[in-house]
């Protein structure tokens, strides 16, 4: 399973990229707003780091014509831009048009399997079920990811990839990997939680302490 970072923070993206941890970057308007920088400047920086993987940027219009216009503009920034379109009926119209023009589209804020089926039919290259936000309301987000995986497998859908979003902790990541989800996108914090383990840190510390006892 590929790991994407769900962030617009350049330091975090660079660190995760340099660690070899990530092969893509996802953003949304909320993530962009946290950086207190212009969107164009952020995207320019991200494209200079993530030269070999997809960078997801979301449209803001709620009508198909506006989404199509924004999507075309975003796609012109770089060949690795993926246009994020919200899973609403108007969004599906935009997905159909943009996909037919060869623009890669992710249908985002997916909260049910029927939505994922529609998005795949409209031509989405990615569908993004929001795992953590379902957990937040007392449902099981992992169950939705599994359901979509099962449907895509049963239907032989390989051209639409599942990018599990709203991933909150390493257990989510492990479970998503076990079920064969294609990609999980997560905050930098979760990537670091995956990397770190107190036993590893203690072992490394002890090796160095013991090395000091070796006659020099
Ligand atoms: C997906 O690409 C979204 O940006 C993201 O995963 C949403 O996560 P959140 O529920 O933690 O805001």
CSV table of C-alpha atoms and ligand atoms in Angstrom, one decimal:
chain,number,residue,atom,x,y,z
A,1,UNK,CA,0.0,0.0,0.0
A,2,UNK,CA,1.2,3.4,-0.9
A,3,UNK,CA,1.4,6.2,1.7
A,4,UNK,CA,0.5,9.8,0.8
A,5,UNK,CA,0.9,12.7,3.2
A,6,UNK,CA,-2.3,14.7,3.9
A,7,UNK,CA,-0.6,18.1,4.4
A,8,UNK,CA,0.4,21.4,2.9
A,9,UNK,CA,3.2,22.0,5.3
A,10,UNK,CA,6.4,22.1,3.3
A,11,UNK,CA,8.7,21.0,6.1
A,12,UNK,CA,6.6,18.0,6.9
A,13,UNK,CA,6.2,17.0,3.2
A,14,UNK,CA,10.0,17.4,2.7
A,15,UNK,CA,10.8,15.3,5.7
A,16,UNK,CA,8.4,12.5,4.8
A,17,UNK,CA,9.6,12.6,1.2
A,18,UNK,CA,13.3,12.4,2.2
A,19,UNK,CA,12.4,9.4,4.5
A,20,UNK,CA,11.1,7.6,1.4
A,21,UNK,CA,7.8,7.3,3.2
A,22,UNK,CA,5.5,9.0,0.8
A,23,UNK,CA,4.7,8.8,-2.9
A,24,UNK,CA,2.0,11.5,-3.1
A,25,UNK,CA,0.5,14.5,-1.4
A,26,UNK,CA,-3.1,15.3,-0.7
A,27,UNK,CA,-4.5,18.6,0.3
A,28,UNK,CA,-8.0,20.1,0.9
A,29,UNK,CA,-9.1,23.7,1.6
A,30,UNK,CA,-8.9,23.2,5.4
A,31,UNK,CA,-5.3,21.9,5.1
A,32,UNK,CA,-4.3,24.8,2.9
A,33,UNK,CA,-5.8,27.3,5.3
A,34,UNK,CA,-3.7,26.1,8.2
A,35,UNK,CA,-0.5,27.3,6.5
A,36,UNK,CA,-1.4,31.0,6.2
A,37,UNK,CA,0.2,31.1,2.8
A,38,UNK,CA,-1.0,31.7,-0.8
A,39,UNK,CA,-2.3,28.6,-2.5
A,40,UNK,CA,-0.1,29.1,-5.6
A,41,UNK,CA,3.0,29.4,-3.4
A,42,UNK,CA,2.2,26.2,-1.5
A,43,UNK,CA,1.5,24.3,-4.7
A,44,UNK,CA,4.7,25.6,-6.3
A,45,UNK,CA,6.7,24.4,-3.3
A,46,UNK,CA,4.9,21.0,-3.2
A,47,UNK,CA,5.6,20.4,-6.9
A,48,UNK,CA,9.3,21.1,-6.4
A,49,UNK,CA,9.5,18.3,-3.8
A,50,UNK,CA,7.0,15.8,-5.0
A,51,UNK,CA,8.3,15.6,-8.6
A,52,UNK,CA,7.4,12.0,-9.1
A,53,UNK,CA,4.0,11.5,-7.5
A,54,UNK,CA,0.5,12.8,-7.5
A,55,UNK,CA,-0.4,16.0,-5.8
A,56,UNK,CA,-4.1,16.4,-5.0
A,57,UNK,CA,-5.7,19.9,-5.0
A,58,UNK,CA,-9.4,20.5,-4.4
A,59,UNK,CA,-11.9,22.6,-6.3
A,60,UNK,CA,-14.2,25.0,-4.4
A,61,UNK,CA,-17.1,25.5,-6.8
A,62,UNK,CA,-20.3,23.6,-6.1
A,63,UNK,CA,-21.5,23.6,-9.7
A,64,UNK,CA,-20.2,21.4,-12.4
A,65,UNK,CA,-19.2,24.3,-14.8
A,66,UNK,CA,-17.2,26.0,-12.0
A,67,UNK,CA,-15.5,22.7,-11.0
A,68,UNK,CA,-14.6,22.0,-14.6
A,69,UNK,CA,-13.1,25.4,-15.0
A,70,UNK,CA,-11.1,25.1,-11.8
A,71,UNK,CA,-10.1,21.6,-12.5
A,72,UNK,CA,-8.7,22.5,-15.9
A,73,UNK,CA,-6.8,25.4,-14.3
A,74,UNK,CA,-5.3,23.2,-11.6
A,75,UNK,CA,-4.3,20.5,-14.1
A,76,UNK,CA,-2.3,23.1,-16.0
A,77,UNK,CA,-0.1,23.7,-13.0
A,78,UNK,CA,1.7,20.4,-13.3
A,79,UNK,CA,1.3,17.0,-14.9
A,80,UNK,CA,1.1,15.4,-11.5
A,81,UNK,CA,-1.9,17.4,-10.2
A,82,UNK,CA,-4.9,15.3,-9.4
A,83,UNK,CA,-8.1,17.4,-9.2
A,84,UNK,CA,-10.2,16.6,-6.1
A,85,UNK,CA,-14.0,16.9,-6.7
A,86,UNK,CA,-16.5,16.5,-3.9
A,87,UNK,CA,-18.9,13.6,-4.1
A,88,UNK,CA,-22.1,15.6,-5.0
A,89,UNK,CA,-24.2,15.1,-8.1
A,90,UNK,CA,-22.8,18.3,-9.7
A,91,UNK,CA,-19.3,16.9,-8.9
A,92,UNK,CA,-20.0,13.7,-10.9
A,93,UNK,CA,-20.7,15.8,-14.0
A,94,UNK,CA,-17.4,17.5,-13.6
A,95,UNK,CA,-15.7,14.1,-13.0
A,96,UNK,CA,-17.1,12.8,-16.3
A,97,UNK,CA,-15.9,15.9,-18.3
A,98,UNK,CA,-12.5,16.3,-16.7
A,99,UNK,CA,-11.7,12.5,-16.9
A,100,UNK,CA,-12.7,12.5,-20.6
A,101,UNK,CA,-10.1,15.2,-21.2
A,102,UNK,CA,-7.5,13.0,-19.6
A,103,UNK,CA,-7.3,14.9,-16.3
A,104,UNK,CA,-6.8,12.7,-13.3
A,105,UNK,CA,-9.7,13.2,-10.8
A,106,UNK,CA,-10.2,12.1,-7.2
A,107,UNK,CA,-13.7,12.0,-5.9
A,108,UNK,CA,-13.5,13.1,-2.3
A,109,UNK,CA,-15.6,13.1,0.9
A,110,UNK,CA,-17.0,9.6,0.1
A,111,UNK,CA,-19.0,8.2,3.0
A,112,UNK,CA,-20.8,5.2,1.4
A,113,UNK,CA,-20.2,2.4,-1.0
A,114,UNK,CA,-22.9,3.6,-3.5
A,115,UNK,CA,-21.0,6.9,-3.8
A,116,UNK,CA,-17.8,5.0,-4.6
A,117,UNK,CA,-19.6,3.0,-7.3
A,118,UNK,CA,-20.9,6.2,-8.9
A,119,UNK,CA,-17.6,7.9,-8.7
A,120,UNK,CA,-15.9,4.9,-10.4
A,121,UNK,CA,-18.5,4.9,-13.2
A,122,UNK,CA,-18.1,8.6,-13.8
A,123,UNK,CA,-14.4,8.0,-14.5
A,124,UNK,CA,-12.6,8.9,-11.2
A,125,UNK,CA,-9.0,7.7,-11.0
A,126,UNK,CA,-9.3,7.8,-7.2
A,127,UNK,CA,-12.1,7.5,-4.7
A,128,UNK,CA,-11.5,8.8,-1.2
A,129,UNK,CA,-13.5,7.2,1.6
A,130,UNK,CA,-13.2,9.3,4.9
A,131,UNK,CA,-12.4,6.6,7.4
A,132,UNK,CA,-11.8,8.6,10.5
A,133,UNK,CA,-14.7,10.9,10.1
A,134,UNK,CA,-17.0,7.8,10.1
A,135,UNK,CA,-15.4,6.7,13.3
A,136,UNK,CA,-16.0,10.1,14.7
A,137,UNK,CA,-19.8,9.6,14.3
A,138,UNK,CA,-19.8,6.1,15.8
A,139,UNK,CA,-19.6,4.2,12.6
A,140,UNK,CA,-16.7,2.0,11.4
A,141,UNK,CA,-14.7,3.8,8.7
A,142,UNK,CA,-12.6,0.7,8.1
A,143,UNK,CA,-15.8,-1.3,7.2
A,144,UNK,CA,-16.5,1.2,4.4
A,145,UNK,CA,-13.0,0.9,3.0
A,146,UNK,CA,-13.4,-2.9,3.1
A,147,UNK,CA,-16.8,-2.7,1.4
A,148,UNK,CA,-15.4,-0.6,-1.4
A,149,UNK,CA,-12.4,-2.9,-1.8
A,150,UNK,CA,-14.7,-5.9,-2.0
A,151,UNK,CA,-16.9,-4.3,-4.6
A,152,UNK,CA,-14.0,-3.1,-6.8
A,153,UNK,CA,-12.5,-6.6,-6.6
A,154,UNK,CA,-15.8,-8.3,-7.4
A,155,UNK,CA,-16.4,-6.0,-10.3
A,156,UNK,CA,-12.8,-6.1,-11.6
A,157,UNK,CA,-12.4,-2.3,-11.2
A,158,UNK,CA,-8.7,-1.7,-11.4
A,159,UNK,CA,-8.6,1.7,-13.1
A,160,UNK,CA,-10.1,3.5,-10.0
A,161,UNK,CA,-7.8,3.4,-7.0
A,162,UNK,CA,-9.0,3.6,-3.4
A,163,UNK,CA,-7.2,6.3,-1.4
A,164,UNK,CA,-8.3,5.9,2.2
A,165,UNK,CA,-8.5,9.4,3.7
A,166,UNK,CA,-9.1,10.8,7.2
A,167,UNK,CA,-6.6,8.2,8.5
A,168,UNK,CA,-6.0,8.9,12.2
A,169,UNK,CA,-3.5,6.4,13.6
A,170,UNK,CA,-1.2,3.5,12.7
A,171,UNK,CA,-3.8,0.8,13.4
A,172,UNK,CA,-5.9,2.4,10.6
A,173,UNK,CA,-2.9,2.1,8.3
A,174,UNK,CA,-2.2,-1.5,9.2
A,175,UNK,CA,-5.9,-2.6,8.7
A,176,UNK,CA,-6.1,-0.7,5.4
A,177,UNK,CA,-2.9,-2.4,4.2
A,178,UNK,CA,-4.3,-5.8,5.2
A,179,UNK,CA,-7.5,-5.3,3.2
A,180,UNK,CA,-5.6,-4.3,0.1
A,181,UNK,CA,-6.5,-0.7,-0.1
A,182,UNK,CA,-4.3,0.9,-2.7
A,183,UNK,CA,-3.3,4.1,-0.9
A,184,UNK,CA,-3.7,5.7,2.6
A,185,UNK,CA,-3.3,9.4,3.0
A,186,UNK,CA,-2.5,10.6,6.5
A,187,UNK,CA,-1.1,13.5,8.5
A,188,UNK,CA,2.7,13.8,9.1
A,189,UNK,CA,2.0,12.9,12.8
A,190,UNK,CA,0.7,9.4,11.8
A,191,UNK,CA,3.7,8.8,9.6
A,192,UNK,CA,6.0,9.6,12.5
A,193,UNK,CA,3.9,7.4,14.8
A,194,UNK,CA,4.4,4.5,12.4
A,195,UNK,CA,8.2,5.1,12.3
A,196,UNK,CA,8.7,5.3,16.1
A,197,UNK,CA,8.7,2.6,18.7
A,198,UNK,CA,10.0,3.0,22.2
A,199,UNK,CA,11.6,-0.5,22.1
A,200,UNK,CA,13.6,0.5,19.0
A,201,UNK,CA,14.7,3.7,20.6
A,202,UNK,CA,15.8,1.9,23.8
A,203,UNK,CA,17.6,-0.8,21.8
A,204,UNK,CA,19.5,1.9,19.8
A,205,UNK,CA,20.4,3.7,23.1
A,206,UNK,CA,21.6,0.5,24.7
A,207,UNK,CA,23.8,-0.4,21.7
A,208,UNK,CA,25.5,3.0,22.0
A,209,UNK,CA,26.0,2.6,25.8
A,210,UNK,CA,27.5,-0.9,25.4
A,211,UNK,CA,29.8,0.3,22.6
A,212,UNK,CA,31.3,2.7,25.1
A,213,UNK,CA,32.4,-0.4,27.2
A,214,UNK,CA,34.4,-1.8,24.2
A,215,UNK,CA,38.2,-1.2,24.9
A,216,UNK,CA,39.5,1.5,22.5
B,1,LIG,C1,-8.4,13.7,2.2
B,1,LIG,O1,-7.7,13.8,1.2
B,1,LIG,C2,-8.7,14.7,3.2
B,1,LIG,O2,-7.8,15.8,3.0
B,1,LIG,C3,-8.4,14.2,4.6
B,1,LIG,O3,-7.9,12.9,4.7
B,1,LIG,C4,-9.4,14.6,5.6
B,1,LIG,O4,-9.0,14.2,6.9
B,1,LIG,P1,-9.6,14.7,8.3
B,1,LIG,O5,-10.9,14.0,8.5
B,1,LIG,O6,-8.6,14.3,9.3
B,1,LIG,O7,-9.7,16.2,8.1
